[in-house]
């Protein structure tokens, strides 16, 4: 079964939930609960400094971004941007191959 998404439009959360429900033969409500649990679990792991590796899909991790100088686009004033952690997703080999089919 192949779920059809709207052309030239990003897939939104509702469409993703519908696709998950159809592919796994569960209700949309159960698919929504599963998606929410997945997202929260990944966020919790990254927040605590762990990385989430799903073989064949990819890896979610955080990276350190150093403090740097930036510029306010309105005033052109130089500002200091604090160091921060940023979430990163790196696609796995199988995922990349499927996208490039």
PDB file of C-alpha atoms in Angstrom:
ATOM      1  CA  UNK A   1       0.000   0.000   0.000  1.00  0.00           C
ATOM      2  CA  UNK A   2       1.412   3.376  -0.980  1.00  0.00           C
ATOM      3  CA  UNK A   3       0.108   6.540   0.638  1.00  0.00           C
ATOM      4  CA  UNK A   4      -0.153   9.481  -1.726  1.00  0.00           C
ATOM      5  CA  UNK A   5       1.006  12.856  -0.446  1.00  0.00           C
ATOM      6  CA  UNK A   6       0.126  16.209  -1.998  1.00  0.00           C
ATOM      7  CA  UNK A   7       2.528  17.186  -4.765  1.00  0.00           C
ATOM      8  CA  UNK A   8       5.082  19.960  -4.187  1.00  0.00           C
ATOM      9  CA  UNK A   9       4.018  20.398  -0.557  1.00  0.00           C
ATOM     10  CA  UNK A  10       5.824  19.455   2.624  1.00  0.00           C
ATOM     11  CA  UNK A  11       4.255  16.521   4.419  1.00  0.00           C
ATOM     12  CA  UNK A  12       2.589  17.833   7.549  1.00  0.00           C
ATOM     13  CA  UNK A  13       2.082  16.007  10.836  1.00  0.00           C
ATOM     14  CA  UNK A  14      -1.501  14.958  10.038  1.00  0.00           C
ATOM     15  CA  UNK A  15      -0.462  13.433   6.701  1.00  0.00           C
ATOM     16  CA  UNK A  16       2.422  11.612   8.368  1.00  0.00           C
ATOM     17  CA  UNK A  17       0.067  10.207  11.017  1.00  0.00           C
ATOM     18  CA  UNK A  18      -2.349   9.057   8.296  1.00  0.00           C
ATOM     19  CA  UNK A  19       0.488   7.340   6.431  1.00  0.00           C
ATOM     20  CA  UNK A  20       1.753   5.640   9.595  1.00  0.00           C
ATOM     21  CA  UNK A  21      -1.753   4.417  10.452  1.00  0.00           C
ATOM     22  CA  UNK A  22      -2.344   2.977   6.985  1.00  0.00           C
ATOM     23  CA  UNK A  23       1.067   1.303   6.716  1.00  0.00           C
ATOM     24  CA  UNK A  24       0.854  -0.305  10.165  1.00  0.00           C
ATOM     25  CA  UNK A  25      -2.883  -1.048  10.123  1.00  0.00           C
ATOM     26  CA  UNK A  26      -3.575   0.871  13.340  1.00  0.00           C
ATOM     27  CA  UNK A  27      -5.879   3.769  14.121  1.00  0.00           C
ATOM     28  CA  UNK A  28      -4.846   7.353  13.475  1.00  0.00           C
ATOM     29  CA  UNK A  29      -5.118   7.981  17.220  1.00  0.00           C
ATOM     30  CA  UNK A  30      -2.660   5.158  17.972  1.00  0.00           C
ATOM     31  CA  UNK A  31      -0.325   6.398  15.221  1.00  0.00           C
ATOM     32  CA  UNK A  32      -0.455   9.906  16.701  1.00  0.00           C
ATOM     33  CA  UNK A  33       0.404   8.541  20.164  1.00  0.00           C
ATOM     34  CA  UNK A  34       3.291   6.512  18.699  1.00  0.00           C
ATOM     35  CA  UNK A  35       4.675   9.497  16.765  1.00  0.00           C
ATOM     36  CA  UNK A  36       4.428  11.736  19.833  1.00  0.00           C
ATOM     37  CA  UNK A  37       6.198   9.112  21.971  1.00  0.00           C
ATOM     38  CA  UNK A  38       8.960   8.753  19.366  1.00  0.00           C
ATOM     39  CA  UNK A  39       9.531  12.507  19.164  1.00  0.00           C
ATOM     40  CA  UNK A  40       9.553  12.904  22.960  1.00  0.00           C
ATOM     41  CA  UNK A  41      11.933   9.960  23.363  1.00  0.00           C
ATOM     42  CA  UNK A  42      14.397  11.420  20.858  1.00  0.00           C
ATOM     43  CA  UNK A  43      14.162  14.854  22.511  1.00  0.00           C
ATOM     44  CA  UNK A  44      14.736  13.353  25.974  1.00  0.00           C
ATOM     45  CA  UNK A  45      17.772  11.409  24.766  1.00  0.00           C
ATOM     46  CA  UNK A  46      19.336  14.448  23.072  1.00  0.00           C
ATOM     47  CA  UNK A  47      18.576  16.651  26.068  1.00  0.00           C
ATOM     48  CA  UNK A  48      20.504  14.259  28.307  1.00  0.00           C
ATOM     49  CA  UNK A  49      23.456  14.176  25.903  1.00  0.00           C
ATOM     50  CA  UNK A  50      22.780  10.766  24.378  1.00  0.00           C
ATOM     51  CA  UNK A  51      22.557   9.969  20.692  1.00  0.00           C
ATOM     52  CA  UNK A  52      19.810   7.933  19.017  1.00  0.00           C
ATOM     53  CA  UNK A  53      20.989   5.582  16.278  1.00  0.00           C
ATOM     54  CA  UNK A  54      18.446   3.770  14.119  1.00  0.00           C
ATOM     55  CA  UNK A  55      20.317   1.365  11.832  1.00  0.00           C
ATOM     56  CA  UNK A  56      19.222   1.843   8.225  1.00  0.00           C
ATOM     57  CA  UNK A  57      17.509   5.150   8.997  1.00  0.00           C
ATOM     58  CA  UNK A  58      19.976   7.505  10.631  1.00  0.00           C
ATOM     59  CA  UNK A  59      21.360   9.093  13.770  1.00  0.00           C
ATOM     60  CA  UNK A  60      20.027  11.933  15.901  1.00  0.00           C
ATOM     61  CA  UNK A  61      22.660  13.719  17.993  1.00  0.00           C
ATOM     62  CA  UNK A  62      23.671  17.121  19.317  1.00  0.00           C
ATOM     63  CA  UNK A  63      26.658  19.182  18.301  1.00  0.00           C
ATOM     64  CA  UNK A  64      28.300  22.099  20.019  1.00  0.00           C
ATOM     65  CA  UNK A  65      28.123  25.426  18.219  1.00  0.00           C
ATOM     66  CA  UNK A  66      30.862  27.843  19.330  1.00  0.00           C
ATOM     67  CA  UNK A  67      30.177  31.418  20.367  1.00  0.00           C
ATOM     68  CA  UNK A  68      30.524  33.789  17.452  1.00  0.00           C
ATOM     69  CA  UNK A  69      29.972  37.288  16.198  1.00  0.00           C
ATOM     70  CA  UNK A  70      26.843  38.056  14.259  1.00  0.00           C
ATOM     71  CA  UNK A  71      25.229  41.115  12.790  1.00  0.00           C
ATOM     72  CA  UNK A  72      21.776  42.569  13.401  1.00  0.00           C
ATOM     73  CA  UNK A  73      20.305  42.772   9.882  1.00  0.00           C
ATOM     74  CA  UNK A  74      18.284  45.910  10.677  1.00  0.00           C
ATOM     75  CA  UNK A  75      20.928  48.023  12.364  1.00  0.00           C
ATOM     76  CA  UNK A  76      24.065  46.285  11.046  1.00  0.00           C
ATOM     77  CA  UNK A  77      25.254  46.359  14.656  1.00  0.00           C
ATOM     78  CA  UNK A  78      27.731  43.615  15.635  1.00  0.00           C
ATOM     79  CA  UNK A  79      26.296  41.276  18.283  1.00  0.00           C
ATOM     80  CA  UNK A  80      27.671  38.328  20.229  1.00  0.00           C
ATOM     81  CA  UNK A  81      25.918  35.000  19.695  1.00  0.00           C
ATOM     82  CA  UNK A  82      26.312  32.644  22.637  1.00  0.00           C
ATOM     83  CA  UNK A  83      27.580  29.073  22.324  1.00  0.00           C
ATOM     84  CA  UNK A  84      24.794  26.510  22.034  1.00  0.00           C
ATOM     85  CA  UNK A  85      23.956  22.882  21.334  1.00  0.00           C
ATOM     86  CA  UNK A  86      22.098  22.095  18.118  1.00  0.00           C
ATOM     87  CA  UNK A  87      20.221  18.902  17.226  1.00  0.00           C
ATOM     88  CA  UNK A  88      21.499  17.171  14.081  1.00  0.00           C
ATOM     89  CA  UNK A  89      20.173  14.300  11.985  1.00  0.00           C
ATOM     90  CA  UNK A  90      22.552  12.286   9.817  1.00  0.00           C
ATOM     91  CA  UNK A  91      20.831   9.953   7.354  1.00  0.00           C
ATOM     92  CA  UNK A  92      21.955   6.329   7.256  1.00  0.00           C
ATOM     93  CA  UNK A  93      23.263   4.538   4.162  1.00  0.00           C
ATOM     94  CA  UNK A  94      20.017   2.669   3.346  1.00  0.00           C
ATOM     95  CA  UNK A  95      17.975   5.858   3.785  1.00  0.00           C
ATOM     96  CA  UNK A  96      20.276   7.811   1.449  1.00  0.00           C
ATOM     97  CA  UNK A  97      20.165   5.036  -1.145  1.00  0.00           C
ATOM     98  CA  UNK A  98      16.365   4.929  -1.084  1.00  0.00           C
ATOM     99  CA  UNK A  99      16.055   8.704  -1.459  1.00  0.00           C
ATOM    100  CA  UNK A 100      18.498   8.661  -4.393  1.00  0.00           C
ATOM    101  CA  UNK A 101      16.717   5.823  -6.244  1.00  0.00           C
TER     102      UNK A 101
END
